[in-house]
Coordinates of C-alpha atoms in Angstrom, one line a residue:
M14 CA 0.1 0.0 0.0
S15 CA 1.3 3.4 -1.0
H16 CA 0.8 6.2 1.6
L17 CA 2.0 9.1 -0.6
L18 CA 0.3 9.0 -3.8
T19 CA 1.5 11.8 -6.1
V20 CA 3.8 14.8 -6.1
A21 CA 3.4 17.6 -8.4
L22 CA 5.0 21.0 -8.7
D23 CA 2.8 24.1 -8.1
A24 CA 4.4 26.9 -10.3
N25 CA 2.5 29.6 -8.3
R26 CA 4.7 28.7 -5.2
A27 CA 7.7 28.4 -7.2
N28 CA 9.5 31.5 -6.0
A29 CA 12.6 32.4 -8.1
P30 CA 12.0 29.9 -11.0
D31 CA 15.1 31.5 -12.6
R32 CA 17.1 30.0 -9.6
F33 CA 18.2 26.5 -8.5
P34 CA 16.7 24.1 -8.0
F35 CA 13.9 25.2 -10.5
T36 CA 16.3 25.5 -13.3
V37 CA 16.9 21.8 -12.9
P38 CA 15.0 20.5 -16.2
I39 CA 13.2 17.3 -14.3
I40 CA 12.2 19.9 -11.8
R41 CA 11.2 23.0 -14.1
D42 CA 9.0 20.2 -16.0
L43 CA 8.0 17.9 -13.1
G44 CA 4.3 17.7 -13.7
T45 CA 2.5 15.2 -11.5
L46 CA 4.4 12.0 -10.4
S47 CA 2.3 9.1 -9.3
F48 CA 3.6 6.4 -6.8
D49 CA 1.4 3.7 -7.6
T50 CA 3.3 0.9 -6.2
P51 CA 5.1 0.3 -2.7
V52 CA 8.3 0.9 -4.0
T53 CA 9.5 3.6 -6.4
F54 CA 13.0 4.2 -7.8
L55 CA 14.4 7.6 -9.1
V56 CA 17.4 6.6 -11.5
G57 CA 19.5 8.9 -13.8
E58 CA 23.0 10.0 -14.5
N59 CA 25.0 12.4 -11.8
G60 CA 23.5 15.7 -12.2
S61 CA 20.2 14.7 -13.7
G62 CA 18.2 16.2 -10.2
K63 CA 17.3 13.2 -8.8
S64 CA 18.6 13.6 -5.6
T65 CA 17.6 17.2 -5.4
L66 CA 14.0 15.9 -6.3
L67 CA 14.3 13.4 -3.4
E68 CA 15.3 16.0 -0.8
G69 CA 12.9 18.5 -1.6
L70 CA 10.2 15.5 -1.3
A71 CA 11.4 14.3 2.0
L72 CA 11.2 18.0 3.3
A73 CA 7.7 18.4 2.1
A74 CA 6.7 15.4 3.4
K75 CA 8.4 16.5 7.1
L76 CA 10.2 13.2 7.3
P77 CA 13.0 13.0 10.2
T78 CA 16.4 12.6 8.7
V79 CA 18.9 10.2 9.9
G80 CA 22.0 12.3 9.8
S81 CA 24.2 14.5 11.8
E82 CA 21.9 17.5 11.3
S83 CA 18.4 18.1 11.1
A84 CA 17.0 18.9 7.5
D85 CA 15.2 22.0 8.7
R86 CA 18.9 23.3 10.0
D87 CA 21.1 21.8 7.3
K88 CA 22.4 24.7 5.3
T89 CA 23.2 22.4 2.1
L90 CA 19.6 22.2 1.9
E91 CA 18.3 25.6 1.6
A92 CA 17.4 24.9 -2.1
Q93 CA 15.7 22.3 -1.5
R94 CA 13.6 23.8 1.1
R95 CA 12.5 26.4 -1.4
L96 CA 11.7 23.3 -3.8
A97 CA 9.6 21.6 -0.8
R98 CA 7.4 24.8 -0.5
A99 CA 6.3 24.5 -4.2
L100 CA 5.5 20.8 -3.8
K101 CA 2.0 19.5 -3.6
L102 CA 1.7 16.1 -2.1
T103 CA -1.3 14.0 -2.2
W104 CA -1.8 11.1 0.3
R105 CA -3.8 7.9 1.2
Q106 CA -2.9 8.3 4.7
K107 CA -0.2 10.7 6.0
A108 CA 2.5 8.5 6.9
Q109 CA 3.8 9.1 10.7
R110 CA 6.7 7.0 10.5
G111 CA 9.7 6.6 8.7
F112 CA 12.7 8.8 7.7
F113 CA 15.0 10.1 4.9
L114 CA 18.5 9.1 4.4
R115 CA 21.5 10.1 2.5
A116 CA 24.0 7.7 2.4
E117 CA 26.8 10.7 2.8
D118 CA 25.0 11.8 6.2
F119 CA 25.5 8.3 7.7
F120 CA 29.0 9.0 8.9
G121 CA 27.5 12.1 10.7
F122 CA 24.7 9.9 12.2
T123 CA 27.2 7.7 13.7
K124 CA 29.2 10.3 15.0
A125 CA 26.3 11.8 16.6
L126 CA 25.4 8.4 18.2
A127 CA 29.0 8.0 19.6
K128 CA 28.7 11.5 21.1
M129 CA 25.6 10.7 22.7
R130 CA 26.5 7.6 24.3
A131 CA 29.9 9.2 25.5
D132 CA 27.7 11.9 27.0
M133 CA 25.4 9.4 28.9
L134 CA 28.3 7.4 30.1
E135 CA 29.9 10.8 31.5
D136 CA 26.5 11.5 33.1
L137 CA 26.4 8.1 34.8
A138 CA 30.1 8.5 35.9
R139 CA 29.4 11.9 37.7
I140 CA 26.1 10.6 39.2
E141 CA 28.0 7.5 40.8
I142 CA 30.9 10.1 42.2
E143 CA 27.8 12.7 43.5
Y144 CA 25.8 9.7 45.1
K145 CA 28.7 7.6 46.4
D146 CA 27.3 8.5 50.2
R147 CA 23.9 8.6 49.6
P148 CA 21.4 5.7 49.7
S149 CA 21.1 3.2 46.6
P150 CA 17.5 4.3 45.6
A151 CA 18.5 7.8 45.5
K152 CA 21.5 6.9 43.3
G153 CA 19.3 4.8 41.1
L154 CA 16.5 7.3 40.8
A155 CA 19.1 9.8 39.5
S156 CA 21.0 7.6 37.0
M157 CA 17.5 6.1 35.5
P158 CA 17.3 8.3 32.7
A159 CA 20.7 8.3 31.3
L160 CA 20.6 4.4 31.9
T161 CA 17.8 4.0 30.4
S162 CA 18.3 5.9 27.1
L163 CA 21.7 4.1 27.0
R164 CA 20.1 0.5 27.0
E165 CA 17.6 1.7 24.4
M166 CA 20.4 3.3 22.2
E167 CA 22.5 -0.4 22.6
R168 CA 19.4 -2.1 21.8
R169 CA 18.7 -0.6 18.8
Y170 CA 22.4 0.0 17.2
G171 CA 24.6 -1.8 19.4
I172 CA 27.4 -0.6 21.5
D173 CA 29.2 0.8 18.8
L174 CA 28.1 1.1 15.1
D175 CA 31.8 2.0 14.4
E176 CA 32.9 -1.5 15.3
N177 CA 31.4 -2.8 12.2
S178 CA 32.2 -2.0 8.4
H179 CA 30.2 0.8 7.0
G180 CA 27.9 -1.5 5.1
Q181 CA 27.3 -3.5 8.4
S182 CA 26.2 -0.4 9.9
F183 CA 24.0 0.5 7.5
L184 CA 22.3 -2.8 7.4
K185 CA 22.3 -2.7 11.3
L186 CA 20.4 1.0 11.1
F187 CA 17.9 -0.3 8.7
R188 CA 17.0 -3.0 10.7
S189 CA 16.7 -1.2 14.0
R190 CA 14.9 1.9 12.0
F191 CA 12.5 0.1 9.4
V192 CA 9.2 -0.4 11.2
P193 CA 5.7 -1.3 9.5
G194 CA 3.7 1.2 7.8
G195 CA 6.5 3.6 7.5
L196 CA 7.7 6.0 4.5
Y197 CA 11.3 5.6 3.7
L198 CA 13.2 8.1 1.3
L199 CA 16.7 6.7 0.6
D200 CA 19.3 8.4 -1.4
E201 CA 21.8 6.2 -3.1
P202 CA 21.6 3.6 -0.2
E203 CA 23.8 1.3 -2.2
A204 CA 26.7 3.3 -1.8
P205 CA 28.4 1.5 1.2
L206 CA 27.0 -1.9 0.4
S207 CA 28.4 -4.9 -1.3
P208 CA 26.4 -6.7 -3.8
Q209 CA 25.6 -9.3 -1.4
S210 CA 24.6 -6.6 1.3
Q211 CA 22.3 -4.7 -1.4
L212 CA 20.4 -8.3 -1.5
A213 CA 19.9 -8.3 2.1
L214 CA 18.6 -5.0 1.8
L215 CA 16.0 -6.1 -0.9
V216 CA 15.0 -8.7 1.6
M217 CA 14.4 -6.4 4.4
M218 CA 12.3 -4.2 1.8
G219 CA 10.3 -6.9 0.7
D220 CA 9.4 -7.6 4.5
M221 CA 8.5 -4.1 5.3
V222 CA 6.3 -4.0 2.2
R223 CA 4.5 -6.9 3.5
E224 CA 3.7 -4.6 6.6
S225 CA 2.4 -1.6 4.5
A226 CA 5.9 0.5 4.2
Q227 CA 6.5 2.6 1.2
F228 CA 9.9 3.3 -0.1
I229 CA 10.9 6.1 -2.6
I230 CA 14.7 5.5 -3.6
A231 CA 17.3 7.3 -5.6
T232 CA 19.9 4.8 -6.9
H233 CA 22.3 3.4 -9.8
S234 CA 22.2 0.2 -8.7
P235 CA 20.6 -2.3 -11.2
I236 CA 20.3 -4.7 -8.1
L237 CA 18.0 -2.7 -6.1
L238 CA 16.2 -1.6 -9.3
G239 CA 15.5 -5.3 -9.7
F240 CA 12.8 -5.1 -6.8
P241 CA 9.8 -7.1 -8.2
N242 CA 7.0 -4.8 -9.6
A243 CA 8.7 -1.5 -8.7
T244 CA 8.0 1.9 -10.2
I245 CA 11.1 3.0 -11.9
Y246 CA 11.2 6.7 -13.2
S247 CA 14.0 8.0 -15.5
C248 CA 15.3 11.3 -14.5
D249 CA 17.6 11.6 -17.7
R250 CA 14.3 12.2 -19.6
V251 CA 12.5 15.4 -19.5
P252 CA 9.9 15.3 -18.2
V253 CA 10.4 12.0 -16.0
E254 CA 9.3 9.0 -17.6
R255 CA 8.6 5.5 -16.5
V256 CA 11.0 3.1 -18.0
P257 CA 10.9 -0.6 -17.9
F258 CA 13.9 -2.4 -15.9
E259 CA 15.2 -4.4 -18.8
E260 CA 15.3 -0.9 -20.9
L261 CA 17.2 1.0 -18.2
D262 CA 20.8 2.3 -19.3
H263 CA 22.1 1.3 -15.8
V264 CA 20.9 -2.2 -16.5
V265 CA 21.5 -2.6 -20.2
I266 CA 25.4 -1.4 -19.9
T267 CA 26.0 -3.6 -16.6
R268 CA 24.7 -6.7 -18.4
D269 CA 26.6 -6.0 -21.5
F270 CA 29.9 -5.5 -19.6
L271 CA 29.3 -8.5 -17.8
N272 CA 28.8 -10.7 -20.6
A273 CA 31.4 -9.4 -22.6
P274 CA 33.8 -7.1 -20.5
E275 CA 36.8 -7.4 -23.2
R276 CA 34.6 -5.2 -25.7
F277 CA 34.7 -2.3 -23.0
L278 CA 38.1 -2.9 -21.7
R279 CA 40.0 -3.3 -25.0
H280 CA 40.1 0.6 -25.2
L281 CA 42.1 0.9 -22.0
R282 CA 45.1 -1.0 -23.7

């Protein structure tokens, strides 16, 4: 089931149409995009505008971000906030769960978690000193908020995400944060993932789709793009256009290369 049904550009709300991001062809000529299936992909070359569109969509949907800084305060998203104000969204039912994740922000997220954990441990150490001569119930009461938060964080993410590889940490994040009925906007989640880990992500997505979750993903990955019955929009075409999986340049070029790599590599000699 799709929670978000359509997105369209309201030209009357597009302030400064001669400025980025309204100068990006796929945004200038956006029209209406429909999300008819639980999984939708935005695919295109670098610079096509797919990530900018996804960022604007995430801001318009008011999704929380997984990153080191809130999207409302992130200075790098000022143009996307202008886009969000010009987007009109229609819903079957407004999603109350979910998040927006850019792969590039993940390092910031793990650093923020590490700092929060260090602050909690520091609070517990301070309480231990301050309450050493006081009754145990008083010390337990004082330490309860920090201890509860620390245990919940470790339950969801483990003791230290940095102990894992980037890809393992990414998958652990998804396992801990994917919940039924959520709306998830992911920008190039394949970046830290091996092919095997991308397949693991597909399995998680399938599990969540069966529990009424929705995904909108900007990607270059032929593996992710192979999710069954997904809608795929090409951002290399203006206006944005649906394209079958088998006709995607990403799929055709990858398949041709794997079938006959010497055809491509002989030019390097």
